[in-house]
Short mmCIF file of C-alpha atoms and ligand atoms in Angstrom, two decimals:
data_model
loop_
_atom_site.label_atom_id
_atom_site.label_comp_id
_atom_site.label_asym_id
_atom_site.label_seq_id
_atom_site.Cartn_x
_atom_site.Cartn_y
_atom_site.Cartn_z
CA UNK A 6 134.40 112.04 116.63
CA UNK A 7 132.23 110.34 114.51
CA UNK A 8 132.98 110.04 110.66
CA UNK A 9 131.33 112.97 108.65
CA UNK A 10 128.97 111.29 106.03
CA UNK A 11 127.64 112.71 102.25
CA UNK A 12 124.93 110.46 101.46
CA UNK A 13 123.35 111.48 98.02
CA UNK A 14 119.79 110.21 96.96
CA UNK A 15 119.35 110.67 93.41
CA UNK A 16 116.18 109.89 91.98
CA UNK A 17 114.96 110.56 88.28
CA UNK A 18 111.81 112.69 87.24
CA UNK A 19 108.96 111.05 86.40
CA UNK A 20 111.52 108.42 85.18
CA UNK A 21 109.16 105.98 82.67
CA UNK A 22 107.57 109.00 81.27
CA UNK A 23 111.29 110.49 81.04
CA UNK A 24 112.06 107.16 79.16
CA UNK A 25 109.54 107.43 76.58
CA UNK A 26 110.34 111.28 75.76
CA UNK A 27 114.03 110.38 75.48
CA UNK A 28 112.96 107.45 72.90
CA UNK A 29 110.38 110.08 71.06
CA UNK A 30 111.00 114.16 71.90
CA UNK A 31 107.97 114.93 70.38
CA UNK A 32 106.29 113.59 73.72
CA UNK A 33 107.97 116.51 75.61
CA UNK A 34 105.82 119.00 77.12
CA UNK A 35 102.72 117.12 76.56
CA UNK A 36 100.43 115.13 79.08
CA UNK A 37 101.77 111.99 79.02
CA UNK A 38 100.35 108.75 81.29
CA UNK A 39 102.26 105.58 81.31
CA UNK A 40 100.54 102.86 83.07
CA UNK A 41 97.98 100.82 80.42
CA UNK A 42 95.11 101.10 78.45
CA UNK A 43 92.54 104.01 79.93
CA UNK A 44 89.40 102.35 78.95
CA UNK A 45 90.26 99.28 81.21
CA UNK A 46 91.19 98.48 84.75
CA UNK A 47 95.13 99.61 85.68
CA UNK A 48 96.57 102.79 87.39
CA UNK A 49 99.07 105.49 86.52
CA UNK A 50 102.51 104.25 86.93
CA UNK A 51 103.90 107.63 85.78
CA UNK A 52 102.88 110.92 85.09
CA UNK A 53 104.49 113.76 83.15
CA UNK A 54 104.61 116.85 84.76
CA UNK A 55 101.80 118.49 82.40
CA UNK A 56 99.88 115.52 82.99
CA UNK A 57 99.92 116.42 86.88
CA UNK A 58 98.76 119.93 86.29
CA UNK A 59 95.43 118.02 85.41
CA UNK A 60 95.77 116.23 88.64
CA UNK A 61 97.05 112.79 87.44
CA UNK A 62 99.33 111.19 89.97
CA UNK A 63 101.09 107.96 90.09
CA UNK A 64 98.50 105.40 91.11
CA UNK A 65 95.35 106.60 90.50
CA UNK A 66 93.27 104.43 88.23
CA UNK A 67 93.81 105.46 84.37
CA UNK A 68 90.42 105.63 83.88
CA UNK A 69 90.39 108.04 86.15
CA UNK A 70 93.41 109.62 84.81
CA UNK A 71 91.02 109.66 81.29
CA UNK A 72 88.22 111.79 83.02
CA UNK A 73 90.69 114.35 84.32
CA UNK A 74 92.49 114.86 81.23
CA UNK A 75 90.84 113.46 78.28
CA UNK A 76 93.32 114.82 75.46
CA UNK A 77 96.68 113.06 77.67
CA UNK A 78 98.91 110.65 75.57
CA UNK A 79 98.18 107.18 77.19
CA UNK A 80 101.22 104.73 76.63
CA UNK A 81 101.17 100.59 77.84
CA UNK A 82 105.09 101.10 79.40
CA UNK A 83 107.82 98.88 78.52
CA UNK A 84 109.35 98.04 81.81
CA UNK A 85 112.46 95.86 79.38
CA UNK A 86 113.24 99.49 78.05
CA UNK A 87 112.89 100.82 81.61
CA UNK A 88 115.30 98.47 83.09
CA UNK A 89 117.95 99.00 80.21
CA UNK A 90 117.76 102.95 80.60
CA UNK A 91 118.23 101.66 85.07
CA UNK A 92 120.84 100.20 83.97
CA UNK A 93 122.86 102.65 82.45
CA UNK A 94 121.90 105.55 84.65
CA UNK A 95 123.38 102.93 87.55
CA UNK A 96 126.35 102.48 85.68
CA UNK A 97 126.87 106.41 85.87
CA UNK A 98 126.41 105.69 89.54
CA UNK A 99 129.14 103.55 89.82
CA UNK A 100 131.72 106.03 88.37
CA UNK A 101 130.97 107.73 91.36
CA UNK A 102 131.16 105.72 94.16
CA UNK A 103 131.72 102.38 95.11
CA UNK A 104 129.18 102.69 97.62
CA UNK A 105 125.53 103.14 95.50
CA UNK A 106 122.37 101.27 97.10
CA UNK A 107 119.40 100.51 94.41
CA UNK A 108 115.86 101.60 95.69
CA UNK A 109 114.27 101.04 92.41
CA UNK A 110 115.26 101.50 88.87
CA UNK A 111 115.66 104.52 88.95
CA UNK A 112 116.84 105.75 92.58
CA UNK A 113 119.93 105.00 94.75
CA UNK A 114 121.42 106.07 97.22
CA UNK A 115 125.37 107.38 97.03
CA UNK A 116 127.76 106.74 99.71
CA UNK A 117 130.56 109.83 98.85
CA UNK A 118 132.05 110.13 102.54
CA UNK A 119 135.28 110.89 102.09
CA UNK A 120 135.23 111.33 98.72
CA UNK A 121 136.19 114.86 98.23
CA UNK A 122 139.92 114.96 97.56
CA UNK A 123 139.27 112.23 94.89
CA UNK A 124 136.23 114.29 93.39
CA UNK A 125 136.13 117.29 94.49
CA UNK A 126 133.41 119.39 96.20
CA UNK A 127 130.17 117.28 96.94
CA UNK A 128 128.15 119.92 95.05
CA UNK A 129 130.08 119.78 92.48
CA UNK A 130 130.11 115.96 91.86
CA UNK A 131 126.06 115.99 92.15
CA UNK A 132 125.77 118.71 89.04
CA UNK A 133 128.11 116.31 86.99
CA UNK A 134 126.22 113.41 87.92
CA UNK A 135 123.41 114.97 87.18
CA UNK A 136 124.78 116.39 83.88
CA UNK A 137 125.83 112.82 82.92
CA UNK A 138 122.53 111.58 83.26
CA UNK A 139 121.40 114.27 80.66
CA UNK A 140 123.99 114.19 78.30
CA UNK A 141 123.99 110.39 77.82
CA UNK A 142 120.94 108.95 79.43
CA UNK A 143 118.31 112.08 78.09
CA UNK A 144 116.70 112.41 81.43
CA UNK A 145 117.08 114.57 84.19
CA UNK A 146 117.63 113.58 87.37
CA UNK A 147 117.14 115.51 91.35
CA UNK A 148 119.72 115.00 94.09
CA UNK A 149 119.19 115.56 97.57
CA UNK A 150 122.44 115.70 99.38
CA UNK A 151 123.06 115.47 103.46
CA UNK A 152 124.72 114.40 106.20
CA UNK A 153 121.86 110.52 106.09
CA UNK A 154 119.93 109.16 103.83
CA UNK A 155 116.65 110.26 105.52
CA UNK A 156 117.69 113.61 104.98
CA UNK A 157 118.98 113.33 101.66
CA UNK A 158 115.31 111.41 100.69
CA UNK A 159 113.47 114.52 101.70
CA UNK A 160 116.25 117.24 100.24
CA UNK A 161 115.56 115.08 96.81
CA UNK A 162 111.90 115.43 96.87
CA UNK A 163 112.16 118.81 97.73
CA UNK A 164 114.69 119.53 94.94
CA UNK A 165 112.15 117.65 92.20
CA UNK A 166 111.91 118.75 89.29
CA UNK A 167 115.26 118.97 87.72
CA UNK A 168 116.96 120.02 90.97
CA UNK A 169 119.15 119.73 94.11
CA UNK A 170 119.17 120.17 97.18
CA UNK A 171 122.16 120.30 100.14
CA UNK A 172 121.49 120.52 103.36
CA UNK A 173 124.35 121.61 105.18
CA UNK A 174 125.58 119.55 108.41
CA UNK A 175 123.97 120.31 111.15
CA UNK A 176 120.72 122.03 109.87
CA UNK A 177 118.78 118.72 109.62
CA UNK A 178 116.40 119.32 112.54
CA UNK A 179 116.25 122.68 111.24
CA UNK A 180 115.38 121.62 107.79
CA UNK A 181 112.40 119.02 108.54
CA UNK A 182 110.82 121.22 111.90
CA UNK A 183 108.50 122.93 109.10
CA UNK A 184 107.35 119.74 107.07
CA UNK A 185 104.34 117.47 108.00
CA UNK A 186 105.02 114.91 109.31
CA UNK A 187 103.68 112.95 106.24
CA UNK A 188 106.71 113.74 104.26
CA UNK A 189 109.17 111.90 106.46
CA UNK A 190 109.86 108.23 105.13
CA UNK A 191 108.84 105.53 107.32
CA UNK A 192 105.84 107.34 108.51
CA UNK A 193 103.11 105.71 106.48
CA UNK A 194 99.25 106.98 106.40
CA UNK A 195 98.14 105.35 109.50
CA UNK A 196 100.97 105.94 111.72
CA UNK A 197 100.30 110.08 110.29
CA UNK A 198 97.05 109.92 111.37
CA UNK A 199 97.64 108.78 114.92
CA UNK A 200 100.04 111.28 115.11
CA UNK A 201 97.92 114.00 114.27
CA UNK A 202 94.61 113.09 115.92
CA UNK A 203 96.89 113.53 119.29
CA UNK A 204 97.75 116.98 117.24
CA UNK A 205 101.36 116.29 115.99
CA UNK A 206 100.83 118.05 112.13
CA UNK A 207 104.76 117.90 112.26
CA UNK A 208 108.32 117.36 112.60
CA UNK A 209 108.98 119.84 114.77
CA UNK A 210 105.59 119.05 117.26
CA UNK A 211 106.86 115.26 116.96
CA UNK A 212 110.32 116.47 118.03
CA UNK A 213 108.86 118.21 120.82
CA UNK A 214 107.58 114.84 122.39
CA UNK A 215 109.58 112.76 124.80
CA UNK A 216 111.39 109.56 123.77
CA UNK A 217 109.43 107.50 126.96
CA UNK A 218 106.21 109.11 125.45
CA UNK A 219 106.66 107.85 122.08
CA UNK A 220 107.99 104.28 123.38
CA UNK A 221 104.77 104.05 125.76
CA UNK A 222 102.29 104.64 122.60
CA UNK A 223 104.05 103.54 119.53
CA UNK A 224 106.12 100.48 121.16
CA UNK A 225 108.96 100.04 118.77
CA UNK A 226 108.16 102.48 116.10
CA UNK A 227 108.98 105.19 119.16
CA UNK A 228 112.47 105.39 119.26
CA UNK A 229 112.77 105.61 115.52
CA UNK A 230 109.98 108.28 115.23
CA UNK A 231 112.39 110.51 118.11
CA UNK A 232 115.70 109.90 115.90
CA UNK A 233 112.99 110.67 113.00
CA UNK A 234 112.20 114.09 114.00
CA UNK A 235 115.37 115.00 114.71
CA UNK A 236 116.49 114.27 111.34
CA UNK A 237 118.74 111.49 112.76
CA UNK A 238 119.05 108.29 110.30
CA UNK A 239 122.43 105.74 111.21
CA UNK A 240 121.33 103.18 108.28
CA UNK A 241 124.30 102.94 106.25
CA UNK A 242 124.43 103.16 102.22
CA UNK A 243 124.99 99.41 101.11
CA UNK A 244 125.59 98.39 98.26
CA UNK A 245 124.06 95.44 95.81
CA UNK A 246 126.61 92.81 96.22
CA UNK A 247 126.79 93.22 99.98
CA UNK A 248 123.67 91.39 100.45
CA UNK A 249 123.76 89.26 97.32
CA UNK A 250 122.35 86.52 98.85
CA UNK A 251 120.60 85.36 102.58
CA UNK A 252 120.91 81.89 103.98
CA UNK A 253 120.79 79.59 107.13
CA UNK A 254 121.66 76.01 107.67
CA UNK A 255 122.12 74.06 110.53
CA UNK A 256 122.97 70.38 111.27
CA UNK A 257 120.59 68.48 112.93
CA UNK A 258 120.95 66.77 116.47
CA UNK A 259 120.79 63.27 115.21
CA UNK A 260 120.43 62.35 111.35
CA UNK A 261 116.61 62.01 110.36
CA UNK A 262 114.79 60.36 107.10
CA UNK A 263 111.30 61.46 108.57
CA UNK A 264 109.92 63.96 105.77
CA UNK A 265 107.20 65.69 108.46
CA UNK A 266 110.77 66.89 110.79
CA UNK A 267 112.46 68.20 107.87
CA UNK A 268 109.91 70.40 107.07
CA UNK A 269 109.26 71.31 110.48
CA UNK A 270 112.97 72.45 110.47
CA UNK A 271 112.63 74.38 106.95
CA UNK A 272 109.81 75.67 107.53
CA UNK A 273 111.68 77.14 110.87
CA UNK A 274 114.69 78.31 108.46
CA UNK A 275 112.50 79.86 105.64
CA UNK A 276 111.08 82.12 108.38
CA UNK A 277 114.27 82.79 109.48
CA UNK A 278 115.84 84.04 106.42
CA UNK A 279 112.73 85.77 105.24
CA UNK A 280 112.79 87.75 108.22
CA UNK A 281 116.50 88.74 107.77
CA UNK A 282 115.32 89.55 103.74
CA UNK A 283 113.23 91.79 105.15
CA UNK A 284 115.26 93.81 107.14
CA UNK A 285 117.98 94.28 104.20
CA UNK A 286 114.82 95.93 102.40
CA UNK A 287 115.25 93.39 99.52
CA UNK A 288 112.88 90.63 97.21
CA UNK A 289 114.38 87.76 96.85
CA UNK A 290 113.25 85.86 93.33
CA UNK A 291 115.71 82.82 93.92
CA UNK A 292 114.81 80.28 96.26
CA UNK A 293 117.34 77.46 97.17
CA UNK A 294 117.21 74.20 99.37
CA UNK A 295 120.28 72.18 100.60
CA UNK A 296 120.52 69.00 102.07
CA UNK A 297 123.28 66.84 103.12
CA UNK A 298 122.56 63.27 103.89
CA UNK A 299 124.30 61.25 106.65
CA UNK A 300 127.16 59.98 103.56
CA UNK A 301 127.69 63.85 103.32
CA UNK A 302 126.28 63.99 99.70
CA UNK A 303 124.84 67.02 99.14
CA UNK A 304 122.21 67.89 96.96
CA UNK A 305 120.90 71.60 96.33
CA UNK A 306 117.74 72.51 94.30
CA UNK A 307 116.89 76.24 93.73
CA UNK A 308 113.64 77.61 92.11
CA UNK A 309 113.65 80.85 90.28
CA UNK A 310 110.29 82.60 91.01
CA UNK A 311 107.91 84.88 88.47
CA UNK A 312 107.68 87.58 91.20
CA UNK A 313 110.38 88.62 93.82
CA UNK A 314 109.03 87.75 97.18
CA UNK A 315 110.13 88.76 100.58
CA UNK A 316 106.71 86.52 102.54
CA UNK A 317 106.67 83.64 104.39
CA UNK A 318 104.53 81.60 102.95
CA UNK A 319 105.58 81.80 99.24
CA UNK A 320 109.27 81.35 100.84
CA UNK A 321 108.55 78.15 102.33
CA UNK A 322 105.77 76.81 99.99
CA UNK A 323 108.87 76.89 97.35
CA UNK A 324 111.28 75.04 99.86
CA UNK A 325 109.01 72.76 100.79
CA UNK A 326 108.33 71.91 96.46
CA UNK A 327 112.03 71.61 96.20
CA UNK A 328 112.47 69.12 99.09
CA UNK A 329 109.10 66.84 97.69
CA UNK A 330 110.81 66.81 94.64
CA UNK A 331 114.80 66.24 95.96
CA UNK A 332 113.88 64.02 99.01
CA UNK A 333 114.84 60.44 98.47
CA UNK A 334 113.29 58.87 102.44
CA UNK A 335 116.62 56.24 101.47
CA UNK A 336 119.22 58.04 103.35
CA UNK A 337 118.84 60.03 106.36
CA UNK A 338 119.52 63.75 106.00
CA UNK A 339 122.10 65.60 108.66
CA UNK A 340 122.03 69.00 107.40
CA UNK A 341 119.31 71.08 106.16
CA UNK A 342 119.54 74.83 104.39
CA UNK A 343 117.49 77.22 102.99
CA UNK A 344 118.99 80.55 101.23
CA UNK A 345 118.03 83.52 98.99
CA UNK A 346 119.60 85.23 96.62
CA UNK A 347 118.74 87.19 93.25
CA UNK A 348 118.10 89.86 95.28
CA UNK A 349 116.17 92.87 94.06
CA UNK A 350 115.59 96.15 95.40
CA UNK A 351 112.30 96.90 96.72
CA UNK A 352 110.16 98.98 94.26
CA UNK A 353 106.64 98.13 95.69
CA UNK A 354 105.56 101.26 94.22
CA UNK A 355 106.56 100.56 90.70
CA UNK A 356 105.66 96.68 90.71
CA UNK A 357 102.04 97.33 91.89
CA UNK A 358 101.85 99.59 88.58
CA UNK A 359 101.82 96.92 86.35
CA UNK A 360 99.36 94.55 88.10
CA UNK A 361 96.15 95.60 89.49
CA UNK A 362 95.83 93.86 93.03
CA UNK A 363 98.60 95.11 95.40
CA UNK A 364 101.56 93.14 97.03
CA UNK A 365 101.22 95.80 99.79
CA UNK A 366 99.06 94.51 102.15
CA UNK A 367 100.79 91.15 102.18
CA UNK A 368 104.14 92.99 102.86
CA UNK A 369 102.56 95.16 105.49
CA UNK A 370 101.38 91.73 107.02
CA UNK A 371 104.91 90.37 107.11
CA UNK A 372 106.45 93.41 108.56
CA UNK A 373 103.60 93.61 111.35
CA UNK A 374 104.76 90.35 112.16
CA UNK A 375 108.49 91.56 112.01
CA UNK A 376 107.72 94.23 114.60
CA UNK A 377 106.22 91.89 116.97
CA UNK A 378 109.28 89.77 116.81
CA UNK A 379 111.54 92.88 117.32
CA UNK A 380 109.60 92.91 120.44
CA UNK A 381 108.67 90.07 122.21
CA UNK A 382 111.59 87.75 120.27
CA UNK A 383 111.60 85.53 117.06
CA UNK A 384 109.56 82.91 118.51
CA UNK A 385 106.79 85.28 119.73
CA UNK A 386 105.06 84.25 116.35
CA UNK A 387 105.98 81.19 114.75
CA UNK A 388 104.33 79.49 111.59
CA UNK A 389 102.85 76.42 112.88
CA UNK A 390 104.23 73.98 110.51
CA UNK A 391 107.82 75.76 112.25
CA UNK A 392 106.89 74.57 116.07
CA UNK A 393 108.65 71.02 115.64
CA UNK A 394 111.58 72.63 114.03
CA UNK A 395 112.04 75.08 116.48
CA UNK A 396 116.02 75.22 116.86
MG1 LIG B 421 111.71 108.80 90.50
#
């Protein structure tokens, strides 16, 4: 029998605007925006909940935000004061369980299988996290607790405001059959609207199709849509460390001083890892090359980068600055590497608040190209600086 699994998802309310009340109560109950000045360009990156009555959502240009509710407290956002507040909500986390995976600063998933006769009743421990969070933090915080961490997503947003949420083992088909199919994660605008111009509105009509149906039309997005449905989700809870950093090297055939090979080969490997980046769900913002030369020397050269990244191009166009600059052409080179590390959690939602062009579509490119690969195999696509390096 498979191993029973409590996966929480905790997730704070409205967390910057939760922030800034903490730091100054008299914000509380008012229409607070976070997310720049109104009378310029910039969108909401956080709404209070009286500033949604008006309509105000994350995202939505301020100015925007201005017209709807003209009297709303408008505040720049502090994302240092953010991350300190993520910090010591996470540290609450870890009291917990060793097993708590960072979505963004302020949402994680808890890994408490097995944790009972330690804690006590799963409930139980979710009120007192969520208690802790109050009492020392100043926020308040929603839990969704089930058997996966798809279903505990949804139970959290359900739960939201101030709430939680347990759905019991064994009711998870049960529990999403009513919701659109919109609400399930993973299933993005696009792929909702293809579903429901061949009338599939929700979980339960997508659970109703067949898994060769949804593999024939959706291709590798099928099989995860039927486990989808079903409320089904194997991805396991990892933690930070676990993936603390991704790298590959590999020793070349015979020992080479020509610069345009090298690159051919790290241009292969920078693919490589950022594909494997991407399927941890992580930015990397530390990029690091390693070569060895033929007298076994061995240099390394790392590049910290203003933005965490998780493309291709800014991967490699980093690797290949390190080697220009590291690269001697005196002695030839028998083993090449490229890793990443400083991993971050991916917030895509948050870091698009503070900039006004979007990282999304570049992402979306990158995991387009992922699915392809998943496919047809890693060299169904390969960059074409990559071709010579081909391993
Ligand atoms: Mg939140």
């Amino acid at each position: 029998m498979a191993l029973r699994r409590t996966i929480l998802h905790i997730d704070m309310d409205a967390f910057f605007v939760s922030v800034e009340e903490a730091l100054d109560p008299s914000l509380k109950g008012k229409p607070v925006v976070v997310g720049g000045n109104p009378n310029k360009r910039g969108v909401v990156a956080a709404a209070s909940y009286a500033a949604r009555k008006y309509g105000i959502h994350s995202a939505m240009p301020t100015a925007q935000a201005k017209r709807l509710c003209p009297h709303a407290i408008f505040l720049r956002g502090n994302h240092k004061r953010y991350a300190e507040f993520s910090k010591r909500i996470f540290s609450i986390f870890e009291k917990w369980s060793p097993r708590v995976e960072p979505m963004s600063l302020d949402e994680a998933y808890l890994d408490l299988s097995g944790c009972e006769r330690l804690h006590g009743p799963t409930l139980d421990v979710a009120e007192k996290i969520r208690k802790a969070i109050k009492e020392t933090v100043g926020i308040n915080a929603s839990i969704g607790i089930g058997s996966n961490k798809l279903i505990a997503k949804i139970a959290s947003e359900y739960a939201k405001p101030n709430g939680m949420l347990w759905i019991a083992d064994g009711m998870e088909q049960k529990f999403l059959a009513p919701l659109a199919i919109e609400k399930i994660p993973g299933i993005g605008p696009k792929m909702a609207e293809r579903l429901k111009q061949k009338g599939v509105k929700t979980a339960k009509q997508l659970a109703e199709l067949p898994l060769e149906f949804l593999e024939t039309v959706y291709g590798n997005h099928g099989e995860s849509l039927y486990h989808k449905a079903r409320g089904v989700c194997g991805s396991p809870v990892t933690p930070r460390e676990e993936t603390l950093s991704i790298g590959r090297e590999t020793t070349l055939e015979t020992d080479s001083a020509d610069p345009k090979f090298l690159l051919s080969i790290l241009s292969f490997l920078a693919e490589k890892t950022a594909a494997e980046l991407r399927q941890t769900g992580l930015y990397s913002r530390c990029i690091t090359l390693k070569l060895r030369y033929s007298d076994f020397q061995t240099v390394t050269r790392s590049q910290t980068l203003p933005a965490p990244t998780l493309d291709d191009d800014t991967i490699y166009k980093t690797i290949a600055r390190l080697f220009e600059g590291s690269f001697t052409h005196k002695t030839r080179v028998r083993l090449v590497g490229v890793r990443l590390s400083a991993l971050t959690p991916s917030y895509p939602q948050q870091a698009d608040l503070f900039s006004t062009h979007s990282p999304e579509n570049r992402d979306n490119l990158y995991r387009g190209i992922d699915r392809i690969r998943d496919k047809y195999g890693f060299r169904s696509i390969l960059r074409g600086a990559s071709v010579a390096g081909e391993l």
